[in-house]
PDB file of C-alpha atoms in Angstrom:
ATOM      1  CA  UNK M   1     138.191  51.677 148.065  1.00 66.00           C
ATOM      2  CA  UNK M   2     134.786  51.505 150.094  1.00 71.00           C
ATOM      3  CA  UNK M   3     132.488  52.415 147.100  1.00 78.00           C
ATOM      4  CA  UNK M   4     129.269  52.817 149.268  1.00 80.00           C
ATOM      5  CA  UNK M   5     130.909  55.587 151.013  1.00 78.00           C
ATOM      6  CA  UNK M   6     132.669  57.047 147.807  1.00 80.00           C
ATOM      7  CA  UNK M   7     128.976  57.298 146.326  1.00 84.00           C
ATOM      8  CA  UNK M   8     127.493  58.963 149.337  1.00 82.00           C
ATOM      9  CA  UNK M   9     130.552  61.546 149.160  1.00 81.00           C
ATOM     10  CA  UNK M  10     129.899  62.377 145.734  1.00 84.00           C
ATOM     11  CA  UNK M  11     126.051  62.709 145.862  1.00 86.00           C
ATOM     12  CA  UNK M  12     126.986  65.171 149.076  1.00 83.00           C
ATOM     13  CA  UNK M  13     129.537  67.099 147.019  1.00 83.00           C
ATOM     14  CA  UNK M  14     126.904  67.294 144.316  1.00 86.00           C
ATOM     15  CA  UNK M  15     124.436  68.662 147.053  1.00 85.00           C
ATOM     16  CA  UNK M  16     127.090  71.028 148.036  1.00 82.00           C
ATOM     17  CA  UNK M  17     128.184  72.704 144.696  1.00 82.00           C
ATOM     18  CA  UNK M  18     124.426  72.714 143.506  1.00 85.00           C
ATOM     19  CA  UNK M  19     123.879  74.874 146.948  1.00 83.00           C
ATOM     20  CA  UNK M  20     126.739  77.029 145.808  1.00 80.00           C
ATOM     21  CA  UNK M  21     125.658  77.626 142.277  1.00 82.00           C
ATOM     22  CA  UNK M  22     122.065  78.481 143.569  1.00 81.00           C
ATOM     23  CA  UNK M  23     123.219  80.808 145.817  1.00 77.00           C
ATOM     24  CA  UNK M  24     125.275  82.837 143.162  1.00 77.00           C
ATOM     25  CA  UNK M  25     122.239  83.393 141.666  1.00 77.00           C
ATOM     26  CA  UNK M  26     121.602  86.253 144.053  1.00 69.00           C
ATOM     27  CA  UNK M  27     124.800  87.880 143.107  1.00 71.00           C
ATOM     28  CA  UNK M  28     124.230  88.262 139.444  1.00 71.00           C
ATOM     29  CA  UNK M  29     122.292  91.515 139.512  1.00 68.00           C
ATOM     30  CA  UNK M  30     124.207  93.033 142.528  1.00 65.00           C
ATOM     31  CA  UNK M  31     126.761  95.689 141.848  1.00 67.00           C
ATOM     32  CA  UNK M  32     128.929  97.955 144.274  1.00 62.00           C
ATOM     33  CA  UNK M  33     127.746  98.213 147.846  1.00 66.00           C
ATOM     34  CA  UNK M  34     124.851  95.442 147.037  1.00 71.00           C
ATOM     35  CA  UNK M  35     127.360  93.257 145.766  1.00 73.00           C
ATOM     36  CA  UNK M  36     129.566  93.220 148.830  1.00 74.00           C
ATOM     37  CA  UNK M  37     126.390  93.183 151.308  1.00 74.00           C
ATOM     38  CA  UNK M  38     125.068  89.994 149.210  1.00 75.00           C
ATOM     39  CA  UNK M  39     128.583  88.208 148.851  1.00 76.00           C
ATOM     40  CA  UNK M  40     129.959  88.760 152.402  1.00 75.00           C
ATOM     41  CA  UNK M  41     126.851  89.028 154.454  1.00 74.00           C
ATOM     42  CA  UNK M  42     124.336  87.045 152.625  1.00 74.00           C
ATOM     43  CA  UNK M  43     121.978  90.131 152.222  1.00 72.00           C
ATOM     44  CA  UNK M  44     121.667  89.921 156.185  1.00 73.00           C
ATOM     45  CA  UNK M  45     118.734  87.933 155.576  1.00 75.00           C
ATOM     46  CA  UNK M  46     119.403  84.457 156.333  1.00 77.00           C
ATOM     47  CA  UNK M  47     117.152  83.835 159.646  1.00 77.00           C
ATOM     48  CA  UNK M  48     117.680  82.711 162.935  1.00 77.00           C
ATOM     49  CA  UNK M  49     117.613  78.616 162.202  1.00 83.00           C
ATOM     50  CA  UNK M  50     120.380  79.141 159.419  1.00 83.00           C
ATOM     51  CA  UNK M  51     122.540  81.330 162.104  1.00 79.00           C
ATOM     52  CA  UNK M  52     122.008  78.632 164.514  1.00 79.00           C
ATOM     53  CA  UNK M  53     122.909  75.909 162.374  1.00 81.00           C
ATOM     54  CA  UNK M  54     125.895  77.879 161.052  1.00 81.00           C
ATOM     55  CA  UNK M  55     127.177  78.065 164.546  1.00 78.00           C
ATOM     56  CA  UNK M  56     126.682  74.117 165.321  1.00 76.00           C
ATOM     57  CA  UNK M  57     128.613  73.458 161.852  1.00 78.00           C
ATOM     58  CA  UNK M  58     131.374  75.857 162.684  1.00 76.00           C
ATOM     59  CA  UNK M  59     131.925  74.390 166.505  1.00 73.00           C
ATOM     60  CA  UNK M  60     131.534  70.682 164.812  1.00 71.00           C
ATOM     61  CA  UNK M  61     134.848  70.985 163.089  1.00 70.00           C
ATOM     62  CA  UNK M  62     137.590  68.066 162.906  1.00 69.00           C
ATOM     63  CA  UNK M  63     138.673  68.940 166.629  1.00 71.00           C
ATOM     64  CA  UNK M  64     135.081  68.063 167.443  1.00 75.00           C
ATOM     65  CA  UNK M  65     134.940  64.928 165.745  1.00 76.00           C
ATOM     66  CA  UNK M  66     138.345  63.641 165.357  1.00 75.00           C
ATOM     67  CA  UNK M  67     140.982  65.233 168.141  1.00 75.00           C
ATOM     68  CA  UNK M  68     138.684  65.870 170.716  1.00 78.00           C
ATOM     69  CA  UNK M  69     137.084  62.621 171.086  1.00 81.00           C
ATOM     70  CA  UNK M  70     140.600  61.083 170.918  1.00 80.00           C
ATOM     71  CA  UNK M  71     141.707  63.207 173.597  1.00 81.00           C
ATOM     72  CA  UNK M  72     138.564  62.601 175.720  1.00 81.00           C
ATOM     73  CA  UNK M  73     139.078  58.832 175.425  1.00 81.00           C
ATOM     74  CA  UNK M  74     142.594  59.392 176.584  1.00 82.00           C
ATOM     75  CA  UNK M  75     141.948  61.788 179.301  1.00 81.00           C
ATOM     76  CA  UNK M  76     138.921  60.844 180.581  1.00 82.00           C
ATOM     77  CA  UNK M  77     135.720  62.953 181.800  1.00 82.00           C
ATOM     78  CA  UNK M  78     138.217  65.667 183.068  1.00 79.00           C
ATOM     79  CA  UNK M  79     138.826  66.915 179.362  1.00 78.00           C
ATOM     80  CA  UNK M  80     135.151  66.424 179.022  1.00 80.00           C
ATOM     81  CA  UNK M  81     134.398  68.975 181.772  1.00 78.00           C
ATOM     82  CA  UNK M  82     137.053  71.214 180.232  1.00 76.00           C
ATOM     83  CA  UNK M  83     135.458  71.387 176.961  1.00 75.00           C
ATOM     84  CA  UNK M  84     131.793  72.090 178.044  1.00 76.00           C
ATOM     85  CA  UNK M  85     132.936  75.458 179.333  1.00 73.00           C
ATOM     86  CA  UNK M  86     132.726  76.386 175.624  1.00 73.00           C
ATOM     87  CA  UNK M  87     129.103  75.953 175.775  1.00 74.00           C
ATOM     88  CA  UNK M  88     128.642  79.617 177.221  1.00 75.00           C
ATOM     89  CA  UNK M  89     130.505  80.928 174.352  1.00 74.00           C
ATOM     90  CA  UNK M  90     127.243  80.704 171.621  1.00 72.00           C
ATOM     91  CA  UNK M  91     125.357  82.693 174.550  1.00 74.00           C
ATOM     92  CA  UNK M  92     128.012  85.158 174.798  1.00 76.00           C
ATOM     93  CA  UNK M  93     128.406  85.691 171.176  1.00 74.00           C
ATOM     94  CA  UNK M  94     124.523  85.950 170.142  1.00 74.00           C
ATOM     95  CA  UNK M  95     123.327  87.536 173.458  1.00 76.00           C
ATOM     96  CA  UNK M  96     125.867  89.659 174.448  1.00 78.00           C
ATOM     97  CA  UNK M  97     127.859  90.475 171.145  1.00 79.00           C
ATOM     98  CA  UNK M  98     125.558  89.833 168.506  1.00 77.00           C
ATOM     99  CA  UNK M  99     123.046  92.413 168.785  1.00 79.00           C
ATOM    100  CA  UNK M 100     125.561  94.920 169.611  1.00 83.00           C
ATOM    101  CA  UNK M 101     127.730  94.254 166.873  1.00 82.00           C
ATOM    102  CA  UNK M 102     124.683  94.323 164.099  1.00 80.00           C
ATOM    103  CA  UNK M 103     123.739  97.597 165.186  1.00 84.00           C
ATOM    104  CA  UNK M 104     127.321  99.347 165.146  1.00 85.00           C
ATOM    105  CA  UNK M 105     128.279  97.309 162.100  1.00 82.00           C
ATOM    106  CA  UNK M 106     125.252  99.100 160.302  1.00 84.00           C
ATOM    107  CA  UNK M 107     126.093 102.313 161.845  1.00 87.00           C
ATOM    108  CA  UNK M 108     129.472 102.188 160.344  1.00 85.00           C
ATOM    109  CA  UNK M 109     128.450 100.574 156.968  1.00 83.00           C
ATOM    110  CA  UNK M 110     130.737  97.776 157.962  1.00 83.00           C
ATOM    111  CA  UNK M 111     131.072  94.718 155.988  1.00 82.00           C
ATOM    112  CA  UNK M 112     133.742  92.623 157.453  1.00 83.00           C
ATOM    113  CA  UNK M 113     135.206  92.570 161.105  1.00 85.00           C
ATOM    114  CA  UNK M 114     138.161  95.164 159.910  1.00 88.00           C
ATOM    115  CA  UNK M 115     135.788  97.613 158.735  1.00 87.00           C
ATOM    116  CA  UNK M 116     134.078  97.403 161.986  1.00 88.00           C
ATOM    117  CA  UNK M 117     137.109  97.883 163.747  1.00 89.00           C
ATOM    118  CA  UNK M 118     138.350 100.802 161.533  1.00 89.00           C
ATOM    119  CA  UNK M 119     135.147 102.685 162.061  1.00 88.00           C
ATOM    120  CA  UNK M 120     135.179 101.882 166.079  1.00 88.00           C
ATOM    121  CA  UNK M 121     138.562 102.984 166.539  1.00 90.00           C
ATOM    122  CA  UNK M 122     139.840 105.094 163.472  1.00 89.00           C
ATOM    123  CA  UNK M 123     143.265 103.873 163.789  1.00 89.00           C
ATOM    124  CA  UNK M 124     145.063 102.152 161.414  1.00 89.00           C
ATOM    125  CA  UNK M 125     147.375 100.283 163.470  1.00 92.00           C
ATOM    126  CA  UNK M 126     144.296  98.762 165.000  1.00 90.00           C
ATOM    127  CA  UNK M 127     143.338  97.593 161.572  1.00 90.00           C
ATOM    128  CA  UNK M 128     146.810  96.631 160.830  1.00 92.00           C
ATOM    129  CA  UNK M 129     147.189  94.549 163.981  1.00 93.00           C
ATOM    130  CA  UNK M 130     143.708  92.945 163.642  1.00 90.00           C
ATOM    131  CA  UNK M 131     144.391  92.031 159.826  1.00 90.00           C
ATOM    132  CA  UNK M 132     147.788  90.542 160.588  1.00 91.00           C
ATOM    133  CA  UNK M 133     146.146  88.308 163.395  1.00 91.00           C
ATOM    134  CA  UNK M 134     143.455  87.222 161.549  1.00 88.00           C
ATOM    135  CA  UNK M 135     145.354  86.110 158.635  1.00 88.00           C
ATOM    136  CA  UNK M 136     148.103  84.400 160.741  1.00 89.00           C
ATOM    137  CA  UNK M 137     145.408  82.772 163.246  1.00 87.00           C
ATOM    138  CA  UNK M 138     142.894  81.762 160.602  1.00 84.00           C
ATOM    139  CA  UNK M 139     146.010  80.133 158.093  1.00 84.00           C
ATOM    140  CA  UNK M 140     146.705  77.944 161.116  1.00 82.00           C
ATOM    141  CA  UNK M 141     143.251  77.296 162.278  1.00 80.00           C
ATOM    142  CA  UNK M 142     142.165  76.122 158.875  1.00 83.00           C
ATOM    143  CA  UNK M 143     145.313  74.001 158.079  1.00 84.00           C
ATOM    144  CA  UNK M 144     144.038  72.000 160.861  1.00 80.00           C
ATOM    145  CA  UNK M 145     140.453  71.537 159.555  1.00 82.00           C
ATOM    146  CA  UNK M 146     141.836  70.690 156.070  1.00 85.00           C
ATOM    147  CA  UNK M 147     144.087  67.998 157.247  1.00 86.00           C
ATOM    148  CA  UNK M 148     141.363  66.846 159.543  1.00 83.00           C
ATOM    149  CA  UNK M 149     139.011  66.928 156.629  1.00 84.00           C
ATOM    150  CA  UNK M 150     141.310  65.046 154.328  1.00 88.00           C
ATOM    151  CA  UNK M 151     142.270  62.687 156.853  1.00 87.00           C
ATOM    152  CA  UNK M 152     138.073  61.604 157.560  1.00 83.00           C
ATOM    153  CA  UNK M 153     138.169  61.387 153.544  1.00 85.00           C
ATOM    154  CA  UNK M 154     141.153  59.154 153.474  1.00 87.00           C
ATOM    155  CA  UNK M 155     139.646  56.910 156.231  1.00 84.00           C
ATOM    156  CA  UNK M 156     136.340  56.407 155.047  1.00 81.00           C
ATOM    157  CA  UNK M 157     137.311  55.916 151.206  1.00 81.00           C
ATOM    158  CA  UNK M 158     140.328  54.469 151.381  1.00 82.00           C
ATOM    159  CA  UNK M 159     141.873  57.197 149.024  1.00 83.00           C
ATOM    160  CA  UNK M 160     145.373  58.372 149.543  1.00 88.00           C
ATOM    161  CA  UNK M 161     145.829  61.289 151.468  1.00 90.00           C
ATOM    162  CA  UNK M 162     146.879  63.908 148.545  1.00 91.00           C
ATOM    163  CA  UNK M 163     143.580  63.151 146.658  1.00 89.00           C
ATOM    164  CA  UNK M 164     141.458  63.465 149.930  1.00 88.00           C
ATOM    165  CA  UNK M 165     143.232  67.052 150.467  1.00 90.00           C
ATOM    166  CA  UNK M 166     142.435  67.757 147.051  1.00 90.00           C
ATOM    167  CA  UNK M 167     138.899  66.954 147.117  1.00 87.00           C
ATOM    168  CA  UNK M 168     138.340  68.463 150.276  1.00 86.00           C
ATOM    169  CA  UNK M 169     140.142  71.710 149.363  1.00 87.00           C
ATOM    170  CA  UNK M 170     138.361  72.276 145.881  1.00 87.00           C
ATOM    171  CA  UNK M 171     134.900  71.777 147.272  1.00 84.00           C
ATOM    172  CA  UNK M 172     135.154  74.102 149.845  1.00 83.00           C
ATOM    173  CA  UNK M 173     136.960  76.516 147.530  1.00 85.00           C
ATOM    174  CA  UNK M 174     134.300  76.385 144.774  1.00 83.00           C
ATOM    175  CA  UNK M 175     131.313  76.702 146.885  1.00 80.00           C
ATOM    176  CA  UNK M 176     132.790  79.565 148.903  1.00 82.00           C
ATOM    177  CA  UNK M 177     134.006  81.563 146.186  1.00 84.00           C
ATOM    178  CA  UNK M 178     130.629  80.993 143.619  1.00 83.00           C
ATOM    179  CA  UNK M 179     128.323  81.640 146.446  1.00 80.00           C
ATOM    180  CA  UNK M 180     129.797  83.548 148.985  1.00 83.00           C
ATOM    181  CA  UNK M 181     128.388  83.742 152.559  1.00 81.00           C
ATOM    182  CA  UNK M 182     125.108  82.646 151.846  1.00 82.00           C
ATOM    183  CA  UNK M 183     126.372  79.252 150.476  1.00 82.00           C
ATOM    184  CA  UNK M 184     128.470  78.991 153.464  1.00 83.00           C
ATOM    185  CA  UNK M 185     125.648  79.454 155.418  1.00 84.00           C
ATOM    186  CA  UNK M 186     123.162  77.006 153.554  1.00 85.00           C
ATOM    187  CA  UNK M 187     125.876  74.580 153.218  1.00 85.00           C
ATOM    188  CA  UNK M 188     126.514  74.852 157.202  1.00 83.00           C
ATOM    189  CA  UNK M 189     122.777  74.338 157.724  1.00 86.00           C
ATOM    190  CA  UNK M 190     122.787  71.300 155.520  1.00 86.00           C
ATOM    191  CA  UNK M 191     125.828  69.767 157.248  1.00 83.00           C
ATOM    192  CA  UNK M 192     124.734  71.036 160.728  1.00 84.00           C
ATOM    193  CA  UNK M 193     121.777  69.176 160.461  1.00 86.00           C
ATOM    194  CA  UNK M 194     123.670  65.911 159.001  1.00 85.00           C
ATOM    195  CA  UNK M 195     126.180  65.983 162.023  1.00 84.00           C
ATOM    196  CA  UNK M 196     123.587  66.561 164.680  1.00 85.00           C
ATOM    197  CA  UNK M 197     121.669  63.470 163.304  1.00 88.00           C
ATOM    198  CA  UNK M 198     124.731  61.476 162.673  1.00 86.00           C
ATOM    199  CA  UNK M 199     125.883  62.218 166.524  1.00 86.00           C
ATOM    200  CA  UNK M 200     122.484  61.408 167.662  1.00 91.00           C
ATOM    201  CA  UNK M 201     122.679  57.977 165.952  1.00 93.00           C
ATOM    202  CA  UNK M 202     126.285  57.319 166.811  1.00 89.00           C
ATOM    203  CA  UNK M 203     125.359  58.036 170.500  1.00 89.00           C
ATOM    204  CA  UNK M 204     122.391  55.671 170.324  1.00 94.00           C
ATOM    205  CA  UNK M 205     124.675  52.958 168.759  1.00 93.00           C
ATOM    206  CA  UNK M 206     127.600  53.554 171.146  1.00 90.00           C
ATOM    207  CA  UNK M 207     125.441  53.029 174.218  1.00 92.00           C
ATOM    208  CA  UNK M 208     123.727  49.823 172.604  1.00 93.00           C
ATOM    209  CA  UNK M 209     127.342  48.308 171.589  1.00 91.00           C
ATOM    210  CA  UNK M 210     128.561  49.181 175.030  1.00 88.00           C
ATOM    211  CA  UNK M 211     125.980  47.135 176.985  1.00 90.00           C
ATOM    212  CA  UNK M 212     124.459  50.122 178.474  1.00 90.00           C
ATOM    213  CA  UNK M 213     125.628  53.493 180.213  1.00 88.00           C
ATOM    214  CA  UNK M 214     126.099  51.389 183.434  1.00 88.00           C
ATOM    215  CA  UNK M 215     128.156  48.816 181.804  1.00 90.00           C
ATOM    216  CA  UNK M 216     130.172  51.443 180.000  1.00 87.00           C
ATOM    217  CA  UNK M 217     130.859  53.632 183.266  1.00 87.00           C
ATOM    218  CA  UNK M 218     132.048  50.253 185.048  1.00 89.00           C
ATOM    219  CA  UNK M 219     134.300  49.207 182.071  1.00 87.00           C
ATOM    220  CA  UNK M 220     135.933  52.827 182.319  1.00 83.00           C
ATOM    221  CA  UNK M 221     136.444  52.586 186.040  1.00 86.00           C
ATOM    222  CA  UNK M 222     138.009  49.195 185.835  1.00 87.00           C
ATOM    223  CA  UNK M 223     140.311  50.380 183.368  1.00 83.00           C
ATOM    224  CA  UNK M 224     141.368  53.501 185.123  1.00 82.00           C
ATOM    225  CA  UNK M 225     139.258  54.686 188.055  1.00 83.00           C
ATOM    226  CA  UNK M 226     140.491  58.599 187.329  1.00 81.00           C
ATOM    227  CA  UNK M 227     138.935  58.382 183.758  1.00 81.00           C
ATOM    228  CA  UNK M 228     135.356  59.001 185.248  1.00 81.00           C
ATOM    229  CA  UNK M 229     136.252  61.586 187.762  1.00 79.00           C
ATOM    230  CA  UNK M 230     136.544  65.397 186.740  1.00 75.00           C
ATOM    231  CA  UNK M 231     140.507  65.268 187.644  1.00 74.00           C
ATOM    232  CA  UNK M 232     141.201  63.229 184.508  1.00 71.00           C
ATOM    233  CA  UNK M 233     143.009  60.208 183.675  1.00 70.00           C
ATOM    234  CA  UNK M 234     146.621  61.370 185.533  1.00 73.00           C
ATOM    235  CA  UNK M 235     144.647  62.152 188.664  1.00 66.00           C
ATOM    236  CA  UNK M 236     144.312  65.450 190.378  1.00 61.00           C
ATOM    237  CA  UNK M 237     143.209  67.492 193.525  1.00 57.00           C
ATOM    238  CA  UNK M 238     139.987  69.283 194.225  1.00 55.00           C
ATOM    239  CA  UNK M 239     141.833  72.414 194.377  1.00 49.00           C
ATOM    240  CA  UNK M 240     142.733  71.944 190.808  1.00 54.00           C
ATOM    241  CA  UNK M 241     138.996  71.540 190.081  1.00 55.00           C
ATOM    242  CA  UNK M 242     138.044  74.538 192.255  1.00 54.00           C
ATOM    243  CA  UNK M 243     140.772  76.852 190.448  1.00 49.00           C
ATOM    244  CA  UNK M 244     139.216  75.782 186.968  1.00 53.00           C
ATOM    245  CA  UNK M 245     135.696  76.655 188.382  1.00 55.00           C
ATOM    246  CA  UNK M 246     136.877  79.967 189.793  1.00 50.00           C
ATOM    247  CA  UNK M 247     138.575  81.260 186.372  1.00 46.00           C
ATOM    248  CA  UNK M 248     135.395  80.136 184.615  1.00 49.00           C
ATOM    249  CA  UNK M 249     133.265  81.864 186.526  1.00 46.00           C
ATOM    250  CA  UNK M 250     135.259  84.760 186.717  1.00 41.00           C
ATOM    251  CA  UNK M 251     135.171  84.948 183.005  1.00 43.00           C
ATOM    252  CA  UNK M 252     131.567  84.653 183.108  1.00 41.00           C
ATOM    253  CA  UNK M 253     131.143  87.480 185.458  1.00 40.00           C
ATOM    254  CA  UNK M 254     133.112  89.510 183.352  1.00 40.00           C
ATOM    255  CA  UNK M 255     131.140  88.255 180.166  1.00 38.00           C
ATOM    256  CA  UNK M 256     127.533  89.244 181.877  1.00 39.00           C
ATOM    257  CA  UNK M 257     128.559  92.166 183.513  1.00 38.00           C
ATOM    258  CA  UNK M 258     125.022  93.012 185.015  1.00 40.00           C
ATOM    259  CA  UNK M 259     124.667  90.018 187.104  1.00 40.00           C
ATOM    260  CA  UNK M 260     125.617  90.130 190.812  1.00 42.00           C
ATOM    261  CA  UNK M 261     126.611  86.719 191.333  1.00 42.00           C
ATOM    262  CA  UNK M 262     130.264  85.761 191.970  1.00 39.00           C
ATOM    263  CA  UNK M 263     132.184  82.654 193.152  1.00 41.00           C
ATOM    264  CA  UNK M 264     133.578  84.087 196.216  1.00 41.00           C
ATOM    265  CA  UNK M 265     131.793  81.369 198.189  1.00 39.00           C
ATOM    266  CA  UNK M 266     133.621  78.552 196.281  1.00 39.00           C
TER     267      UNK M 266
END
């Protein structure tokens, strides 16, 4: 067992639980609709920085730190190029959908996405389909996150997988149930700062350990020249890349409908 890591993990968990209990104080005097607003929406008073950190921490999941780097190591820059297409998602969510959803949600007095769909479409089938889809796909996504978190704790501390999974699951459930969305957002903020700082330190350490970016690129090229091309480790053609860029731009043009740009010139 790695004692320093276990101690660090324990301190971090204490901090997470403290945030959960602190967040629960705003729920004590809340009743009815006020309680729902506080528990599920954090009272709609969390601010831009917390929103940004929540989005970063949400994106920075097990796939970002475990699965994604493994695939990038195997497939090369082609995978990195593909994953970079997700960057536009944040702008899409906040700039295009965010404000509109906020206005409409207040109009419908919606607390959850299902409330919004019910108010917008007035159809029980839309509500049932959306609820069923969320349950199925959210469970699938969360299963991957829990496995990833447990594997990370297992590798860092030396604890067995079952114990690591139990620690991860209990930690998440406790602060979410006790503190509601405010606890989630605040812990996401802490975790977002930690992940950003850790990623920056890891990047610098990797460049130093690899002898500089030029040396790293040379080693990758010597191992497989395709790793440093946009086509991936297995190679590809310019047409493949053009198709990918064309599809990406088409999606972007659908999102930003006010733009007159197109990819017809590609």
